[in-house]
Amino acid sequence: MSVPSWTRTRPQSAAAGLPLPGGLLGHEYLARRVTETELAQRSPFLMLAEEVPEAREHMGRFALAMAKQSDGSLVLLATERNLLTLNRASAEEIQDHSCAILQ
Protein backbone atom coordinates (compact mmCIF):
# COMPACT_ATOMS: atom_id res chain seq x y z
CA MET A 1 0.00 0.00 0.00
CA SER A 2 1.46 3.35 -0.96
CA VAL A 3 1.20 6.15 1.55
CA PRO A 4 -0.11 9.44 0.15
CA SER A 5 2.45 12.15 0.51
CA TRP A 6 2.16 15.42 2.34
CA THR A 7 3.13 18.50 0.35
CA ARG A 8 4.95 21.27 2.16
CA THR A 9 3.66 24.75 1.39
CA ARG A 10 5.92 27.65 2.20
CA PRO A 11 4.90 31.27 2.39
CA GLN A 12 6.08 33.33 -0.55
CA SER A 13 7.66 36.72 -0.14
CA ALA A 14 5.12 39.50 -0.34
CA ALA A 15 7.59 41.25 -2.62
CA ALA A 16 7.13 38.51 -5.20
CA GLY A 17 3.65 39.85 -5.94
CA LEU A 18 2.39 36.41 -6.96
CA PRO A 19 -0.85 34.69 -6.03
CA LEU A 20 -0.40 32.53 -2.94
CA PRO A 21 1.26 29.43 -4.38
CA GLY A 22 2.31 28.12 -0.98
CA GLY A 23 1.79 28.84 2.67
CA LEU A 24 -1.27 30.30 4.33
CA LEU A 25 -1.31 33.64 6.10
CA GLY A 26 2.47 33.63 6.17
CA HIS A 27 2.78 30.20 7.79
CA GLU A 28 4.06 26.92 6.44
CA TYR A 29 1.49 24.15 6.12
CA LEU A 30 1.59 20.53 5.07
CA ALA A 31 -1.21 19.52 2.73
CA ARG A 32 -2.52 16.08 1.83
CA ARG A 33 -5.50 15.08 -0.30
CA VAL A 34 -7.85 12.68 1.45
CA THR A 35 -10.96 10.86 0.35
CA GLU A 36 -14.15 10.38 2.33
CA THR A 37 -13.40 6.65 2.32
CA GLU A 38 -9.99 7.26 3.91
CA LEU A 39 -11.58 9.45 6.58
CA ALA A 40 -14.13 6.75 7.39
CA GLN A 41 -11.32 4.23 7.88
CA ARG A 42 -8.58 6.28 9.51
CA SER A 43 -8.34 9.32 11.76
CA PRO A 44 -6.62 12.42 10.35
CA PHE A 45 -4.57 12.44 13.55
CA LEU A 46 -3.26 8.96 12.77
CA MET A 47 -2.47 10.04 9.21
CA LEU A 48 -0.36 12.88 10.59
CA ALA A 49 1.30 10.76 13.29
CA GLU A 50 2.18 7.91 10.95
CA GLU A 51 3.12 9.86 7.83
CA VAL A 52 5.00 12.96 9.02
CA PRO A 53 8.43 12.41 10.56
CA GLU A 54 8.55 13.22 14.29
CA ALA A 55 4.84 14.11 14.43
CA ARG A 56 3.97 11.10 16.59
CA GLU A 57 6.39 12.22 19.29
CA HIS A 58 5.27 15.86 19.14
CA MET A 59 1.54 15.88 18.31
CA GLY A 60 1.01 18.84 20.65
CA ARG A 61 3.02 21.01 18.26
CA PHE A 62 0.62 20.46 15.36
CA ALA A 63 -2.77 21.79 14.33
CA LEU A 64 -5.03 20.13 11.76
CA ALA A 65 -7.70 21.56 9.50
CA MET A 66 -9.81 20.10 6.72
CA ALA A 67 -10.87 22.04 3.64
CA LYS A 68 -13.22 21.14 0.83
CA GLN A 69 -12.07 22.39 -2.55
CA SER A 70 -14.33 23.72 -5.30
CA ASP A 71 -14.14 20.34 -7.09
CA GLY A 72 -15.40 18.60 -3.95
CA SER A 73 -12.08 16.99 -3.04
CA LEU A 74 -10.82 17.22 0.54
CA VAL A 75 -7.47 18.52 1.71
CA LEU A 76 -6.04 17.87 5.16
CA LEU A 77 -3.85 20.74 6.33
CA ALA A 78 -1.32 20.57 9.16
CA THR A 79 0.88 23.26 10.60
CA GLU A 80 3.59 22.89 13.22
CA ARG A 81 4.30 25.40 15.97
CA ASN A 82 7.46 27.38 15.28
CA LEU A 83 7.97 30.28 17.65
CA LEU A 84 10.91 31.58 15.60
CA THR A 85 8.53 32.34 12.73
CA LEU A 86 5.67 33.34 15.08
CA ASN A 87 3.62 30.33 14.01
CA ARG A 88 1.51 29.30 17.01
CA ALA A 89 0.06 26.35 15.07
CA SER A 90 -3.47 27.62 15.31
CA ALA A 91 -5.56 26.30 12.43
CA GLU A 92 -8.28 28.70 13.56
CA GLU A 93 -6.38 31.43 11.71
CA ILE A 94 -7.57 29.96 8.40
CA GLN A 95 -11.18 29.43 9.52
CA ASP A 96 -13.87 31.49 7.82
CA HIS A 97 -15.63 32.96 10.85
CA SER A 98 -18.34 34.46 8.64
CA CYS A 99 -19.29 31.01 7.30
CA ALA A 100 -23.05 30.46 7.53
CA ILE A 101 -22.52 26.96 8.94
CA LEU A 102 -20.78 28.46 11.98
CA GLN A 103 -23.61 30.89 12.72
mmCIF file with all atom_site columns, C-alpha atoms in Angstrom, residues 8-66:
data_model
loop_
_atom_site.group_PDB
_atom_site.id
_atom_site.type_symbol
_atom_site.label_atom_id
_atom_site.label_alt_id
_atom_site.label_comp_id
_atom_site.label_asym_id
_atom_site.label_entity_id
_atom_site.label_seq_id
_atom_site.pdbx_PDB_ins_code
_atom_site.Cartn_x
_atom_site.Cartn_y
_atom_site.Cartn_z
_atom_site.occupancy
_atom_site.B_iso_or_equiv
_atom_site.pdbx_formal_charge
_atom_site.auth_seq_id
_atom_site.auth_comp_id
_atom_site.auth_asym_id
_atom_site.auth_atom_id
_atom_site.pdbx_PDB_model_num
ATOM 1  C CA . ARG A 1 8  ? 4.951   21.270 2.159  1.00 0.00 ? 8  ARG A CA 1
ATOM 2  C CA . THR A 1 9  ? 3.665   24.749 1.390  1.00 0.00 ? 9  THR A CA 1
ATOM 3  C CA . ARG A 1 10 ? 5.922   27.649 2.204  1.00 0.00 ? 10 ARG A CA 1
ATOM 4  C CA . PRO A 1 11 ? 4.903   31.271 2.394  1.00 0.00 ? 11 PRO A CA 1
ATOM 5  C CA . GLN A 1 12 ? 6.080   33.333 -0.552 1.00 0.00 ? 12 GLN A CA 1
ATOM 6  C CA . SER A 1 13 ? 7.660   36.721 -0.138 1.00 0.00 ? 13 SER A CA 1
ATOM 7  C CA . ALA A 1 14 ? 5.116   39.504 -0.340 1.00 0.00 ? 14 ALA A CA 1
ATOM 8  C CA . ALA A 1 15 ? 7.591   41.254 -2.623 1.00 0.00 ? 15 ALA A CA 1
ATOM 9  C CA . ALA A 1 16 ? 7.132   38.507 -5.198 1.00 0.00 ? 16 ALA A CA 1
ATOM 10 C CA . GLY A 1 17 ? 3.647   39.850 -5.938 1.00 0.00 ? 17 GLY A CA 1
ATOM 11 C CA . LEU A 1 18 ? 2.389   36.410 -6.963 1.00 0.00 ? 18 LEU A CA 1
ATOM 12 C CA . PRO A 1 19 ? -0.846  34.689 -6.027 1.00 0.00 ? 19 PRO A CA 1
ATOM 13 C CA . LEU A 1 20 ? -0.398  32.530 -2.936 1.00 0.00 ? 20 LEU A CA 1
ATOM 14 C CA . PRO A 1 21 ? 1.264   29.426 -4.385 1.00 0.00 ? 21 PRO A CA 1
ATOM 15 C CA . GLY A 1 22 ? 2.306   28.122 -0.981 1.00 0.00 ? 22 GLY A CA 1
ATOM 16 C CA . GLY A 1 23 ? 1.785   28.841 2.667  1.00 0.00 ? 23 GLY A CA 1
ATOM 17 C CA . LEU A 1 24 ? -1.265  30.304 4.330  1.00 0.00 ? 24 LEU A CA 1
ATOM 18 C CA . LEU A 1 25 ? -1.306  33.639 6.099  1.00 0.00 ? 25 LEU A CA 1
ATOM 19 C CA . GLY A 1 26 ? 2.475   33.625 6.175  1.00 0.00 ? 26 GLY A CA 1
ATOM 20 C CA . HIS A 1 27 ? 2.783   30.202 7.793  1.00 0.00 ? 27 HIS A CA 1
ATOM 21 C CA . GLU A 1 28 ? 4.063   26.924 6.439  1.00 0.00 ? 28 GLU A CA 1
ATOM 22 C CA . TYR A 1 29 ? 1.486   24.153 6.120  1.00 0.00 ? 29 TYR A CA 1
ATOM 23 C CA . LEU A 1 30 ? 1.587   20.533 5.074  1.00 0.00 ? 30 LEU A CA 1
ATOM 24 C CA . ALA A 1 31 ? -1.212  19.523 2.726  1.00 0.00 ? 31 ALA A CA 1
ATOM 25 C CA . ARG A 1 32 ? -2.524  16.076 1.827  1.00 0.00 ? 32 ARG A CA 1
ATOM 26 C CA . ARG A 1 33 ? -5.504  15.085 -0.295 1.00 0.00 ? 33 ARG A CA 1
ATOM 27 C CA . VAL A 1 34 ? -7.850  12.680 1.455  1.00 0.00 ? 34 VAL A CA 1
ATOM 28 C CA . THR A 1 35 ? -10.963 10.857 0.355  1.00 0.00 ? 35 THR A CA 1
ATOM 29 C CA . GLU A 1 36 ? -14.145 10.376 2.335  1.00 0.00 ? 36 GLU A CA 1
ATOM 30 C CA . THR A 1 37 ? -13.403 6.647  2.319  1.00 0.00 ? 37 THR A CA 1
ATOM 31 C CA . GLU A 1 38 ? -9.991  7.257  3.914  1.00 0.00 ? 38 GLU A CA 1
ATOM 32 C CA . LEU A 1 39 ? -11.581 9.446  6.584  1.00 0.00 ? 39 LEU A CA 1
ATOM 33 C CA . ALA A 1 40 ? -14.128 6.753  7.390  1.00 0.00 ? 40 ALA A CA 1
ATOM 34 C CA . GLN A 1 41 ? -11.319 4.234  7.883  1.00 0.00 ? 41 GLN A CA 1
ATOM 35 C CA . ARG A 1 42 ? -8.584  6.281  9.514  1.00 0.00 ? 42 ARG A CA 1
ATOM 36 C CA . SER A 1 43 ? -8.345  9.318  11.756 1.00 0.00 ? 43 SER A CA 1
ATOM 37 C CA . PRO A 1 44 ? -6.617  12.418 10.350 1.00 0.00 ? 44 PRO A CA 1
ATOM 38 C CA . PHE A 1 45 ? -4.571  12.439 13.550 1.00 0.00 ? 45 PHE A CA 1
ATOM 39 C CA . LEU A 1 46 ? -3.260  8.957  12.770 1.00 0.00 ? 46 LEU A CA 1
ATOM 40 C CA . MET A 1 47 ? -2.467  10.042 9.206  1.00 0.00 ? 47 MET A CA 1
ATOM 41 C CA . LEU A 1 48 ? -0.358  12.881 10.586 1.00 0.00 ? 48 LEU A CA 1
ATOM 42 C CA . ALA A 1 49 ? 1.305   10.762 13.290 1.00 0.00 ? 49 ALA A CA 1
ATOM 43 C CA . GLU A 1 50 ? 2.178   7.914  10.946 1.00 0.00 ? 50 GLU A CA 1
ATOM 44 C CA . GLU A 1 51 ? 3.123   9.862  7.829  1.00 0.00 ? 51 GLU A CA 1
ATOM 45 C CA . VAL A 1 52 ? 4.996   12.963 9.019  1.00 0.00 ? 52 VAL A CA 1
ATOM 46 C CA . PRO A 1 53 ? 8.430   12.406 10.561 1.00 0.00 ? 53 PRO A CA 1
ATOM 47 C CA . GLU A 1 54 ? 8.552   13.221 14.290 1.00 0.00 ? 54 GLU A CA 1
ATOM 48 C CA . ALA A 1 55 ? 4.843   14.107 14.426 1.00 0.00 ? 55 ALA A CA 1
ATOM 49 C CA . ARG A 1 56 ? 3.968   11.098 16.590 1.00 0.00 ? 56 ARG A CA 1
ATOM 50 C CA . GLU A 1 57 ? 6.390   12.225 19.294 1.00 0.00 ? 57 GLU A CA 1
ATOM 51 C CA . HIS A 1 58 ? 5.266   15.859 19.144 1.00 0.00 ? 58 HIS A CA 1
ATOM 52 C CA . MET A 1 59 ? 1.542   15.884 18.306 1.00 0.00 ? 59 MET A CA 1
ATOM 53 C CA . GLY A 1 60 ? 1.014   18.840 20.646 1.00 0.00 ? 60 GLY A CA 1
ATOM 54 C CA . ARG A 1 61 ? 3.023   21.011 18.261 1.00 0.00 ? 61 ARG A CA 1
ATOM 55 C CA . PHE A 1 62 ? 0.619   20.462 15.356 1.00 0.00 ? 62 PHE A CA 1
ATOM 56 C CA . ALA A 1 63 ? -2.769  21.794 14.333 1.00 0.00 ? 63 ALA A CA 1
ATOM 57 C CA . LEU A 1 64 ? -5.026  20.132 11.764 1.00 0.00 ? 64 LEU A CA 1
ATOM 58 C CA . ALA A 1 65 ? -7.703  21.562 9.504  1.00 0.00 ? 65 ALA A CA 1
ATOM 59 C CA . MET A 1 66 ? -9.815  20.099 6.721  1.00 0.00 ? 66 MET A CA 1
#
